[in-house]
Amino acid sequence: MIILGAGPAGLVLGNLLAAAGIDCVVLERAAGADVQTRARAGFLAANTVRILDRHGLAEGLHRRGRPHSVCEFRTDERRFRLDYGSLGRGERHTVYPQQELVTDLVTRYTASGGRIRFRTEALAVLDADGARPSVTVRGPDGRPGRWEGRYVAGCDGRHGAARRSLPPGAVRRRHRDHGVSWLGLLAEAPPSLDAVGYAVHDRGFAGHMARTADVTRYYLQCPRGTPADAWSDDQVWAELDLRMRAERYGPLRRGPLLQRTVFDLESDVLEPLRHGTLLLAGDAAGLLSPSAAKGANLAVLEAELLAHALIRALAHGDHEGLDAYSARCLPHIRRAQRFSRWMIRLLHDVPDTGAGALSDMPGTGAGPLPDIPGTGAGPLPHIPGAGEDSPPDVPGTNEGSPPDMPGTGAGSPSPFPDDLTKPACLETLRTSRAEQDWFAENYVGI
């Protein structure tokens, strides 16, 4: 069994296969030190913790992870907090930086005899439609190599060899550019509040997410194409102070900025998640925007489902699990995509420039794709001064555009501008227990 990528998906899969006596190798492009120090997600959902517990992989997070269950929203009018751990299904997150989880998984995997080849770049997956696929690689010394196995698990992200090796028409990729960009910041500074902070501001979104007692993740919405070093550290902190309204609610704890990354908020999903003997998991299966902290949690869920299916196939000759793998994963991916998009529209003025449309990629042979059933989402919200559009539905209401008022003589109703609909959604979230329960269940659930 060949696994591409030493992230949460690949390493959970590797650990579960190794525990079942399945011979496997993990091929990872980066060096081992880089894999175990690169900062990524840090919020583990309750179901993710249950999966890791189930397989004896949760010792580190129980010792060093911290429970978390509070969000704080800040607007011009007020701030309000939601203890989502007491709402919905009563589930909370565990804050455990991804690099620490990855280190735990690497340690456990290698201790059990599992093989990892770091600094080994997968170039292409060959013969995935046959019984004996192979992966061509470039080794640490730059020399070409080749690995053969019964199956290949593509856990190497959206730009990895697994996706690149899919032949035209093999899968359908559905993609959405949300038209929003974030400057992601890792600050060597203690958290400034005991909650995940979401600040909605005329100058753009700002976010605060604790990682450890000494490191905090911040986000700043920025114009598309902004270089990561466009602002000095002082300018970054000044902008965070402004958008987080530090003068009103208390100062932010400052420190050196250890990392800066600009990324565009995009989502996509491949259907099905399998082509012959090549199976996809993690970001290779579906890319999520980071607006709702779902990516790593989906990766762990998919890895467990794929491990069970592969064990049945390789150890018992039962291929039913592999045949059903895609169908079992996709509902979870779609649910996460739905909530992620809802969060984006709650926190941002989404540009009405064609960005945000969920569409098929050229060459797939598919036409335009409607919104995911059950989301209630129609066209993107109107931005003052931009094109006309319909207001988004409030989750759970099944309502579309409002009716005309008697006596107005109006035909089709005028669109609500986003500066009316977004505050209304935030106010509903603040005051409606039903909306809060819906938020809590989807914020933590996968």
PDB file of C-alpha atoms in Angstrom, residues 182-433:
ATOM      1  CA  TRP A 182      -6.909  36.387   3.969  1.00  0.00           C
ATOM      2  CA  LEU A 183      -3.513  37.276   5.339  1.00  0.00           C
ATOM      3  CA  GLY A 184      -2.809  34.476   7.811  1.00  0.00           C
ATOM      4  CA  LEU A 185      -0.489  35.406  10.678  1.00  0.00           C
ATOM      5  CA  LEU A 186       1.196  33.358  13.368  1.00  0.00           C
ATOM      6  CA  ALA A 187       2.209  35.564  16.283  1.00  0.00           C
ATOM      7  CA  GLU A 188       4.554  34.694  19.118  1.00  0.00           C
ATOM      8  CA  ALA A 189       2.106  36.156  21.613  1.00  0.00           C
ATOM      9  CA  PRO A 190      -0.351  34.751  24.160  1.00  0.00           C
ATOM     10  CA  PRO A 191      -4.015  34.726  23.174  1.00  0.00           C
ATOM     11  CA  SER A 192      -5.773  38.041  23.716  1.00  0.00           C
ATOM     12  CA  LEU A 193      -9.172  36.542  24.550  1.00  0.00           C
ATOM     13  CA  ASP A 194     -10.472  33.223  25.785  1.00  0.00           C
ATOM     14  CA  ALA A 195     -12.518  32.651  22.644  1.00  0.00           C
ATOM     15  CA  VAL A 196     -12.291  32.355  18.908  1.00  0.00           C
ATOM     16  CA  GLY A 197     -12.710  35.972  17.823  1.00  0.00           C
ATOM     17  CA  TYR A 198     -14.623  36.959  14.677  1.00  0.00           C
ATOM     18  CA  ALA A 199     -14.579  40.694  13.940  1.00  0.00           C
ATOM     19  CA  VAL A 200     -16.779  42.121  11.185  1.00  0.00           C
ATOM     20  CA  HIS A 201     -15.546  45.530  10.069  1.00  0.00           C
ATOM     21  CA  ASP A 202     -15.990  47.928   7.148  1.00  0.00           C
ATOM     22  CA  ARG A 203     -12.286  47.476   6.353  1.00  0.00           C
ATOM     23  CA  GLY A 204     -12.653  43.698   6.254  1.00  0.00           C
ATOM     24  CA  PHE A 205     -12.773  40.658   8.485  1.00  0.00           C
ATOM     25  CA  ALA A 206     -10.276  39.998  11.295  1.00  0.00           C
ATOM     26  CA  GLY A 207      -9.971  36.767  13.255  1.00  0.00           C
ATOM     27  CA  HIS A 208      -8.274  35.559  16.457  1.00  0.00           C
ATOM     28  CA  MET A 209      -7.639  31.855  17.151  1.00  0.00           C
ATOM     29  CA  ALA A 210      -5.550  30.563  20.048  1.00  0.00           C
ATOM     30  CA  ARG A 211      -2.961  27.884  19.280  1.00  0.00           C
ATOM     31  CA  THR A 212      -0.864  27.499  22.433  1.00  0.00           C
ATOM     32  CA  ALA A 213      -0.257  29.526  25.587  1.00  0.00           C
ATOM     33  CA  ASP A 214       2.422  31.470  23.700  1.00  0.00           C
ATOM     34  CA  VAL A 215       1.294  31.428  20.053  1.00  0.00           C
ATOM     35  CA  THR A 216      -1.843  32.909  18.476  1.00  0.00           C
ATOM     36  CA  ARG A 217      -3.207  32.715  14.938  1.00  0.00           C
ATOM     37  CA  TYR A 218      -4.664  35.908  13.456  1.00  0.00           C
ATOM     38  CA  TYR A 219      -6.348  36.568  10.126  1.00  0.00           C
ATOM     39  CA  LEU A 220      -6.857  39.796   8.199  1.00  0.00           C
ATOM     40  CA  GLN A 221      -8.990  40.054   5.097  1.00  0.00           C
ATOM     41  CA  CYS A 222      -6.963  41.699   2.341  1.00  0.00           C
ATOM     42  CA  PRO A 223      -7.440  42.647  -1.319  1.00  0.00           C
ATOM     43  CA  ARG A 224      -6.861  39.859  -3.825  1.00  0.00           C
ATOM     44  CA  GLY A 225      -3.222  39.804  -4.917  1.00  0.00           C
ATOM     45  CA  THR A 226      -1.815  41.450  -1.768  1.00  0.00           C
ATOM     46  CA  PRO A 227       1.780  40.297  -1.064  1.00  0.00           C
ATOM     47  CA  ALA A 228       2.313  38.729   2.358  1.00  0.00           C
ATOM     48  CA  ASP A 229       4.914  41.374   3.223  1.00  0.00           C
ATOM     49  CA  ALA A 230       2.858  44.350   2.018  1.00  0.00           C
ATOM     50  CA  TRP A 231       2.420  45.638   5.592  1.00  0.00           C
ATOM     51  CA  SER A 232       5.046  46.070   8.282  1.00  0.00           C
ATOM     52  CA  ASP A 233       4.540  44.344  11.628  1.00  0.00           C
ATOM     53  CA  ASP A 234       3.425  47.652  13.160  1.00  0.00           C
ATOM     54  CA  GLN A 235       0.894  48.161  10.378  1.00  0.00           C
ATOM     55  CA  VAL A 236      -0.437  44.629  10.843  1.00  0.00           C
ATOM     56  CA  TRP A 237      -0.941  45.134  14.571  1.00  0.00           C
ATOM     57  CA  ALA A 238      -2.526  48.536  14.020  1.00  0.00           C
ATOM     58  CA  GLU A 239      -4.981  47.017  11.562  1.00  0.00           C
ATOM     59  CA  LEU A 240      -5.765  44.147  13.942  1.00  0.00           C
ATOM     60  CA  ASP A 241      -6.345  46.647  16.748  1.00  0.00           C
ATOM     61  CA  LEU A 242      -8.708  48.626  14.549  1.00  0.00           C
ATOM     62  CA  ARG A 243     -10.766  45.720  13.232  1.00  0.00           C
ATOM     63  CA  MET A 244     -10.848  43.838  16.542  1.00  0.00           C
ATOM     64  CA  ARG A 245     -11.853  47.158  18.194  1.00  0.00           C
ATOM     65  CA  ALA A 246      -9.118  46.868  20.798  1.00  0.00           C
ATOM     66  CA  GLU A 247      -9.744  50.408  22.046  1.00  0.00           C
ATOM     67  CA  ARG A 248     -13.271  49.385  23.065  1.00  0.00           C
ATOM     68  CA  TYR A 249     -12.772  45.775  24.151  1.00  0.00           C
ATOM     69  CA  GLY A 250      -9.196  45.595  25.365  1.00  0.00           C
ATOM     70  CA  PRO A 251      -5.690  45.556  23.863  1.00  0.00           C
ATOM     71  CA  LEU A 252      -4.252  42.706  21.858  1.00  0.00           C
ATOM     72  CA  ARG A 253      -1.151  41.008  23.211  1.00  0.00           C
ATOM     73  CA  ARG A 254       1.573  41.666  20.705  1.00  0.00           C
ATOM     74  CA  GLY A 255       4.649  39.720  19.709  1.00  0.00           C
ATOM     75  CA  PRO A 256       6.849  38.909  16.719  1.00  0.00           C
ATOM     76  CA  LEU A 257       5.054  37.662  13.634  1.00  0.00           C
ATOM     77  CA  LEU A 258       6.531  34.230  12.976  1.00  0.00           C
ATOM     78  CA  GLN A 259       4.681  33.451   9.767  1.00  0.00           C
ATOM     79  CA  ARG A 260       2.701  35.259   7.068  1.00  0.00           C
ATOM     80  CA  THR A 261       0.688  33.583   4.336  1.00  0.00           C
ATOM     81  CA  VAL A 262      -1.827  35.073   1.907  1.00  0.00           C
ATOM     82  CA  PHE A 263      -4.421  32.661   0.588  1.00  0.00           C
ATOM     83  CA  ASP A 264      -7.574  32.927  -1.423  1.00  0.00           C
ATOM     84  CA  LEU A 265     -10.677  31.325   0.030  1.00  0.00           C
ATOM     85  CA  GLU A 266     -11.633  28.544  -2.362  1.00  0.00           C
ATOM     86  CA  SER A 267     -13.559  25.305  -2.129  1.00  0.00           C
ATOM     87  CA  ASP A 268     -13.687  22.266  -4.340  1.00  0.00           C
ATOM     88  CA  VAL A 269     -14.635  18.621  -4.278  1.00  0.00           C
ATOM     89  CA  LEU A 270     -13.871  15.703  -6.571  1.00  0.00           C
ATOM     90  CA  GLU A 271     -16.523  13.112  -7.349  1.00  0.00           C
ATOM     91  CA  PRO A 272     -16.011  10.208  -7.066  1.00  0.00           C
ATOM     92  CA  LEU A 273     -13.055  10.007  -4.671  1.00  0.00           C
ATOM     93  CA  ARG A 274     -11.655   7.014  -6.495  1.00  0.00           C
ATOM     94  CA  HIS A 275     -10.230   6.121  -9.868  1.00  0.00           C
ATOM     95  CA  GLY A 276      -9.461   2.423 -10.036  1.00  0.00           C
ATOM     96  CA  THR A 277      -6.792   1.679  -7.440  1.00  0.00           C
ATOM     97  CA  LEU A 278      -6.172   5.374  -6.661  1.00  0.00           C
ATOM     98  CA  LEU A 279      -8.207   6.684  -3.719  1.00  0.00           C
ATOM     99  CA  LEU A 280      -8.334  10.259  -2.463  1.00  0.00           C
ATOM    100  CA  ALA A 281      -8.526  11.677   1.061  1.00  0.00           C
ATOM    101  CA  GLY A 282      -7.912  15.006   2.784  1.00  0.00           C
ATOM    102  CA  ASP A 283      -7.382  18.093   0.639  1.00  0.00           C
ATOM    103  CA  ALA A 284      -6.816  15.858  -2.380  1.00  0.00           C
ATOM    104  CA  ALA A 285     -10.459  14.786  -2.087  1.00  0.00           C
ATOM    105  CA  GLY A 286     -11.951  18.172  -1.321  1.00  0.00           C
ATOM    106  CA  LEU A 287     -10.573  21.588  -0.516  1.00  0.00           C
ATOM    107  CA  LEU A 288     -12.275  23.677   2.160  1.00  0.00           C
ATOM    108  CA  SER A 289     -11.826  27.319   3.000  1.00  0.00           C
ATOM    109  CA  PRO A 290     -10.455  27.735   6.557  1.00  0.00           C
ATOM    110  CA  SER A 291     -13.476  29.759   7.659  1.00  0.00           C
ATOM    111  CA  ALA A 292     -14.908  26.921   9.753  1.00  0.00           C
ATOM    112  CA  ALA A 293     -11.889  24.754  10.698  1.00  0.00           C
ATOM    113  CA  LYS A 294     -13.092  21.617   8.929  1.00  0.00           C
ATOM    114  CA  GLY A 295     -10.175  20.509   6.740  1.00  0.00           C
ATOM    115  CA  ALA A 296      -8.098  18.442   9.171  1.00  0.00           C
ATOM    116  CA  ASN A 297     -11.217  17.014  10.791  1.00  0.00           C
ATOM    117  CA  LEU A 298     -12.575  15.791   7.480  1.00  0.00           C
ATOM    118  CA  ALA A 299      -9.139  14.351   6.666  1.00  0.00           C
ATOM    119  CA  VAL A 300      -9.141  12.199   9.820  1.00  0.00           C
ATOM    120  CA  LEU A 301     -12.706  11.007   9.193  1.00  0.00           C
ATOM    121  CA  GLU A 302     -11.907  10.059   5.598  1.00  0.00           C
ATOM    122  CA  ALA A 303      -8.716   8.300   6.662  1.00  0.00           C
ATOM    123  CA  GLU A 304     -10.619   6.068   9.076  1.00  0.00           C
ATOM    124  CA  LEU A 305     -13.263   5.209   6.477  1.00  0.00           C
ATOM    125  CA  LEU A 306     -10.571   4.455   3.889  1.00  0.00           C
ATOM    126  CA  ALA A 307      -8.519   2.370   6.334  1.00  0.00           C
ATOM    127  CA  HIS A 308     -11.482   0.145   7.199  1.00  0.00           C
ATOM    128  CA  ALA A 309     -12.274  -0.315   3.502  1.00  0.00           C
ATOM    129  CA  LEU A 310      -8.673  -1.161   2.582  1.00  0.00           C
ATOM    130  CA  ILE A 311      -8.283  -3.610   5.461  1.00  0.00           C
ATOM    131  CA  ARG A 312     -11.424  -5.447   4.343  1.00  0.00           C
ATOM    132  CA  ALA A 313     -10.126  -5.552   0.777  1.00  0.00           C
ATOM    133  CA  LEU A 314      -6.497  -6.478   1.471  1.00  0.00           C
ATOM    134  CA  ALA A 315      -6.957  -8.787   4.453  1.00  0.00           C
ATOM    135  CA  HIS A 316     -10.315 -10.377   3.621  1.00  0.00           C
ATOM    136  CA  GLY A 317     -10.845  -9.908  -0.116  1.00  0.00           C
ATOM    137  CA  ASP A 318     -14.047  -7.934   0.538  1.00  0.00           C
ATOM    138  CA  HIS A 319     -14.233  -4.897  -1.768  1.00  0.00           C
ATOM    139  CA  GLU A 320     -17.646  -3.593  -0.689  1.00  0.00           C
ATOM    140  CA  GLY A 321     -16.097  -0.933   1.552  1.00  0.00           C
ATOM    141  CA  LEU A 322     -13.910   0.439  -1.233  1.00  0.00           C
ATOM    142  CA  ASP A 323     -16.853   0.515  -3.600  1.00  0.00           C
ATOM    143  CA  ALA A 324     -18.838   2.555  -1.057  1.00  0.00           C
ATOM    144  CA  TYR A 325     -15.962   4.777   0.138  1.00  0.00           C
ATOM    145  CA  SER A 326     -16.805   7.812  -1.985  1.00  0.00           C
ATOM    146  CA  ALA A 327     -20.520   7.669  -1.189  1.00  0.00           C
ATOM    147  CA  ARG A 328     -19.758   7.534   2.529  1.00  0.00           C
ATOM    148  CA  CYS A 329     -17.394  10.514   2.474  1.00  0.00           C
ATOM    149  CA  LEU A 330     -19.229  12.919   0.196  1.00  0.00           C
ATOM    150  CA  PRO A 331     -22.167  13.755   2.514  1.00  0.00           C
ATOM    151  CA  HIS A 332     -19.683  14.861   5.186  1.00  0.00           C
ATOM    152  CA  ILE A 333     -17.742  16.940   2.660  1.00  0.00           C
ATOM    153  CA  ARG A 334     -20.909  18.599   1.358  1.00  0.00           C
ATOM    154  CA  ARG A 335     -22.092  19.438   4.850  1.00  0.00           C
ATOM    155  CA  ALA A 336     -18.742  21.015   5.662  1.00  0.00           C
ATOM    156  CA  GLN A 337     -18.770  22.939   2.374  1.00  0.00           C
ATOM    157  CA  ARG A 338     -22.225  24.265   3.121  1.00  0.00           C
ATOM    158  CA  PHE A 339     -21.321  25.552   6.584  1.00  0.00           C
ATOM    159  CA  SER A 340     -18.006  26.960   5.403  1.00  0.00           C
ATOM    160  CA  ARG A 341     -19.792  29.003   2.750  1.00  0.00           C
ATOM    161  CA  TRP A 342     -22.350  30.205   5.297  1.00  0.00           C
ATOM    162  CA  MET A 343     -19.528  31.424   7.544  1.00  0.00           C
ATOM    163  CA  ILE A 344     -17.849  33.233   4.651  1.00  0.00           C
ATOM    164  CA  ARG A 345     -21.029  35.092   3.849  1.00  0.00           C
ATOM    165  CA  LEU A 346     -21.654  35.881   7.528  1.00  0.00           C
ATOM    166  CA  LEU A 347     -18.219  37.455   7.994  1.00  0.00           C
ATOM    167  CA  HIS A 348     -17.450  39.124   4.661  1.00  0.00           C
ATOM    168  CA  ASP A 349     -18.861  41.329   1.980  1.00  0.00           C
ATOM    169  CA  VAL A 350     -18.587  38.752  -0.792  1.00  0.00           C
ATOM    170  CA  PRO A 351     -17.739  40.438  -4.113  1.00  0.00           C
ATOM    171  CA  ASP A 352     -20.489  40.298  -6.734  1.00  0.00           C
ATOM    172  CA  THR A 353     -18.085  39.804  -9.614  1.00  0.00           C
ATOM    173  CA  GLY A 354     -18.817  36.243 -10.643  1.00  0.00           C
ATOM    174  CA  ALA A 355     -16.513  34.970  -7.907  1.00  0.00           C
ATOM    175  CA  GLY A 356     -18.171  32.514  -5.626  1.00  0.00           C
ATOM    176  CA  ALA A 357     -20.006  30.594  -8.319  1.00  0.00           C
ATOM    177  CA  LEU A 358     -19.743  26.846  -7.869  1.00  0.00           C
ATOM    178  CA  SER A 359     -18.903  25.479 -11.282  1.00  0.00           C
ATOM    179  CA  ASP A 360     -17.308  22.564 -13.023  1.00  0.00           C
ATOM    180  CA  MET A 361     -13.747  22.892 -14.229  1.00  0.00           C
ATOM    181  CA  PRO A 362     -13.031  22.959 -17.976  1.00  0.00           C
ATOM    182  CA  GLY A 363     -12.469  19.601 -19.530  1.00  0.00           C
ATOM    183  CA  THR A 364     -14.664  17.601 -17.197  1.00  0.00           C
ATOM    184  CA  GLY A 365     -17.523  17.415 -19.654  1.00  0.00           C
ATOM    185  CA  ALA A 366     -19.972  18.840 -17.138  1.00  0.00           C
ATOM    186  CA  GLY A 367     -22.064  21.962 -17.248  1.00  0.00           C
ATOM    187  CA  PRO A 368     -22.918  24.477 -14.522  1.00  0.00           C
ATOM    188  CA  LEU A 369     -23.720  23.048 -11.138  1.00  0.00           C
ATOM    189  CA  PRO A 370     -26.568  24.258  -8.905  1.00  0.00           C
ATOM    190  CA  ASP A 371     -26.069  24.946  -5.219  1.00  0.00           C
ATOM    191  CA  ILE A 372     -25.895  21.927  -2.946  1.00  0.00           C
ATOM    192  CA  PRO A 373     -29.434  20.790  -2.119  1.00  0.00           C
ATOM    193  CA  GLY A 374     -30.641  21.821   1.300  1.00  0.00           C
ATOM    194  CA  THR A 375     -28.387  24.816   1.768  1.00  0.00           C
ATOM    195  CA  GLY A 376     -31.015  27.394   0.922  1.00  0.00           C
ATOM    196  CA  ALA A 377     -28.274  29.346  -0.814  1.00  0.00           C
ATOM    197  CA  GLY A 378     -29.053  31.133  -4.023  1.00  0.00           C
ATOM    198  CA  PRO A 379     -26.989  33.786  -5.768  1.00  0.00           C
ATOM    199  CA  LEU A 380     -24.411  35.692  -3.751  1.00  0.00           C
ATOM    200  CA  PRO A 381     -25.463  38.757  -1.733  1.00  0.00           C
ATOM    201  CA  HIS A 382     -25.551  42.177  -3.369  1.00  0.00           C
ATOM    202  CA  ILE A 383     -22.727  44.597  -2.638  1.00  0.00           C
ATOM    203  CA  PRO A 384     -23.725  48.270  -2.759  1.00  0.00           C
ATOM    204  CA  GLY A 385     -22.631  49.706  -6.083  1.00  0.00           C
ATOM    205  CA  ALA A 386     -22.240  46.303  -7.712  1.00  0.00           C
ATOM    206  CA  GLY A 387     -24.614  44.091  -9.708  1.00  0.00           C
ATOM    207  CA  GLU A 388     -28.083  43.120  -8.583  1.00  0.00           C
ATOM    208  CA  ASP A 389     -28.686  39.852  -6.813  1.00  0.00           C
ATOM    209  CA  SER A 390     -31.023  38.123  -4.386  1.00  0.00           C
ATOM    210  CA  PRO A 391     -30.486  38.042  -0.632  1.00  0.00           C
ATOM    211  CA  PRO A 392     -29.208  34.823   0.913  1.00  0.00           C
ATOM    212  CA  ASP A 393     -31.657  32.655   2.777  1.00  0.00           C
ATOM    213  CA  VAL A 394     -31.421  32.282   6.521  1.00  0.00           C
ATOM    214  CA  PRO A 395     -30.511  28.632   7.302  1.00  0.00           C
ATOM    215  CA  GLY A 396     -33.540  26.628   8.244  1.00  0.00           C
ATOM    216  CA  THR A 397     -36.148  29.086   7.018  1.00  0.00           C
ATOM    217  CA  ASN A 398     -36.480  27.918   3.401  1.00  0.00           C
ATOM    218  CA  GLU A 399     -37.284  31.507   2.538  1.00  0.00           C
ATOM    219  CA  GLY A 400     -36.209  33.216  -0.609  1.00  0.00           C
ATOM    220  CA  SER A 401     -36.906  36.793  -1.632  1.00  0.00           C
ATOM    221  CA  PRO A 402     -39.451  38.716   0.477  1.00  0.00           C
ATOM    222  CA  PRO A 403     -42.860  39.435  -1.065  1.00  0.00           C
ATOM    223  CA  ASP A 404     -43.855  42.866  -2.299  1.00  0.00           C
ATOM    224  CA  MET A 405     -45.522  45.134   0.213  1.00  0.00           C
ATOM    225  CA  PRO A 406     -49.194  45.868  -0.499  1.00  0.00           C
ATOM    226  CA  GLY A 407     -49.699  49.139  -2.292  1.00  0.00           C
ATOM    227  CA  THR A 408     -46.125  49.554  -3.454  1.00  0.00           C
ATOM    228  CA  GLY A 409     -46.883  48.790  -7.091  1.00  0.00           C
ATOM    229  CA  ALA A 410     -43.580  46.963  -7.267  1.00  0.00           C
ATOM    230  CA  GLY A 411     -42.891  43.963  -9.416  1.00  0.00           C
ATOM    231  CA  SER A 412     -39.930  41.851  -8.401  1.00  0.00           C
ATOM    232  CA  PRO A 413     -38.560  42.914  -4.996  1.00  0.00           C
ATOM    233  CA  SER A 414     -35.361  44.913  -4.881  1.00  0.00           C
ATOM    234  CA  PRO A 415     -32.340  43.109  -3.500  1.00  0.00           C
ATOM    235  CA  PHE A 416     -31.262  43.739   0.055  1.00  0.00           C
ATOM    236  CA  PRO A 417     -27.715  45.105   0.145  1.00  0.00           C
ATOM    237  CA  ASP A 418     -25.228  43.050   2.108  1.00  0.00           C
ATOM    238  CA  ASP A 419     -24.893  45.764   4.745  1.00  0.00           C
ATOM    239  CA  LEU A 420     -28.502  44.952   5.726  1.00  0.00           C
ATOM    240  CA  THR A 421     -28.551  41.158   5.445  1.00  0.00           C
ATOM    241  CA  LYS A 422     -25.261  40.463   7.234  1.00  0.00           C
ATOM    242  CA  PRO A 423     -26.163  42.411  10.412  1.00  0.00           C
ATOM    243  CA  ALA A 424     -29.555  40.694  10.374  1.00  0.00           C
ATOM    244  CA  CYS A 425     -27.877  37.272  10.282  1.00  0.00           C
ATOM    245  CA  LEU A 426     -25.545  38.232  13.131  1.00  0.00           C
ATOM    246  CA  GLU A 427     -28.433  39.592  15.170  1.00  0.00           C
ATOM    247  CA  THR A 428     -30.406  36.384  14.592  1.00  0.00           C
ATOM    248  CA  LEU A 429     -27.386  34.381  15.717  1.00  0.00           C
ATOM    249  CA  ARG A 430     -27.167  36.542  18.848  1.00  0.00           C
ATOM    250  CA  THR A 431     -30.832  36.302  19.814  1.00  0.00           C
ATOM    251  CA  SER A 432     -32.291  33.060  18.435  1.00  0.00           C
ATOM    252  CA  ARG A 433     -31.707  29.850  20.371  1.00  0.00           C
TER     253      ARG A 433
END
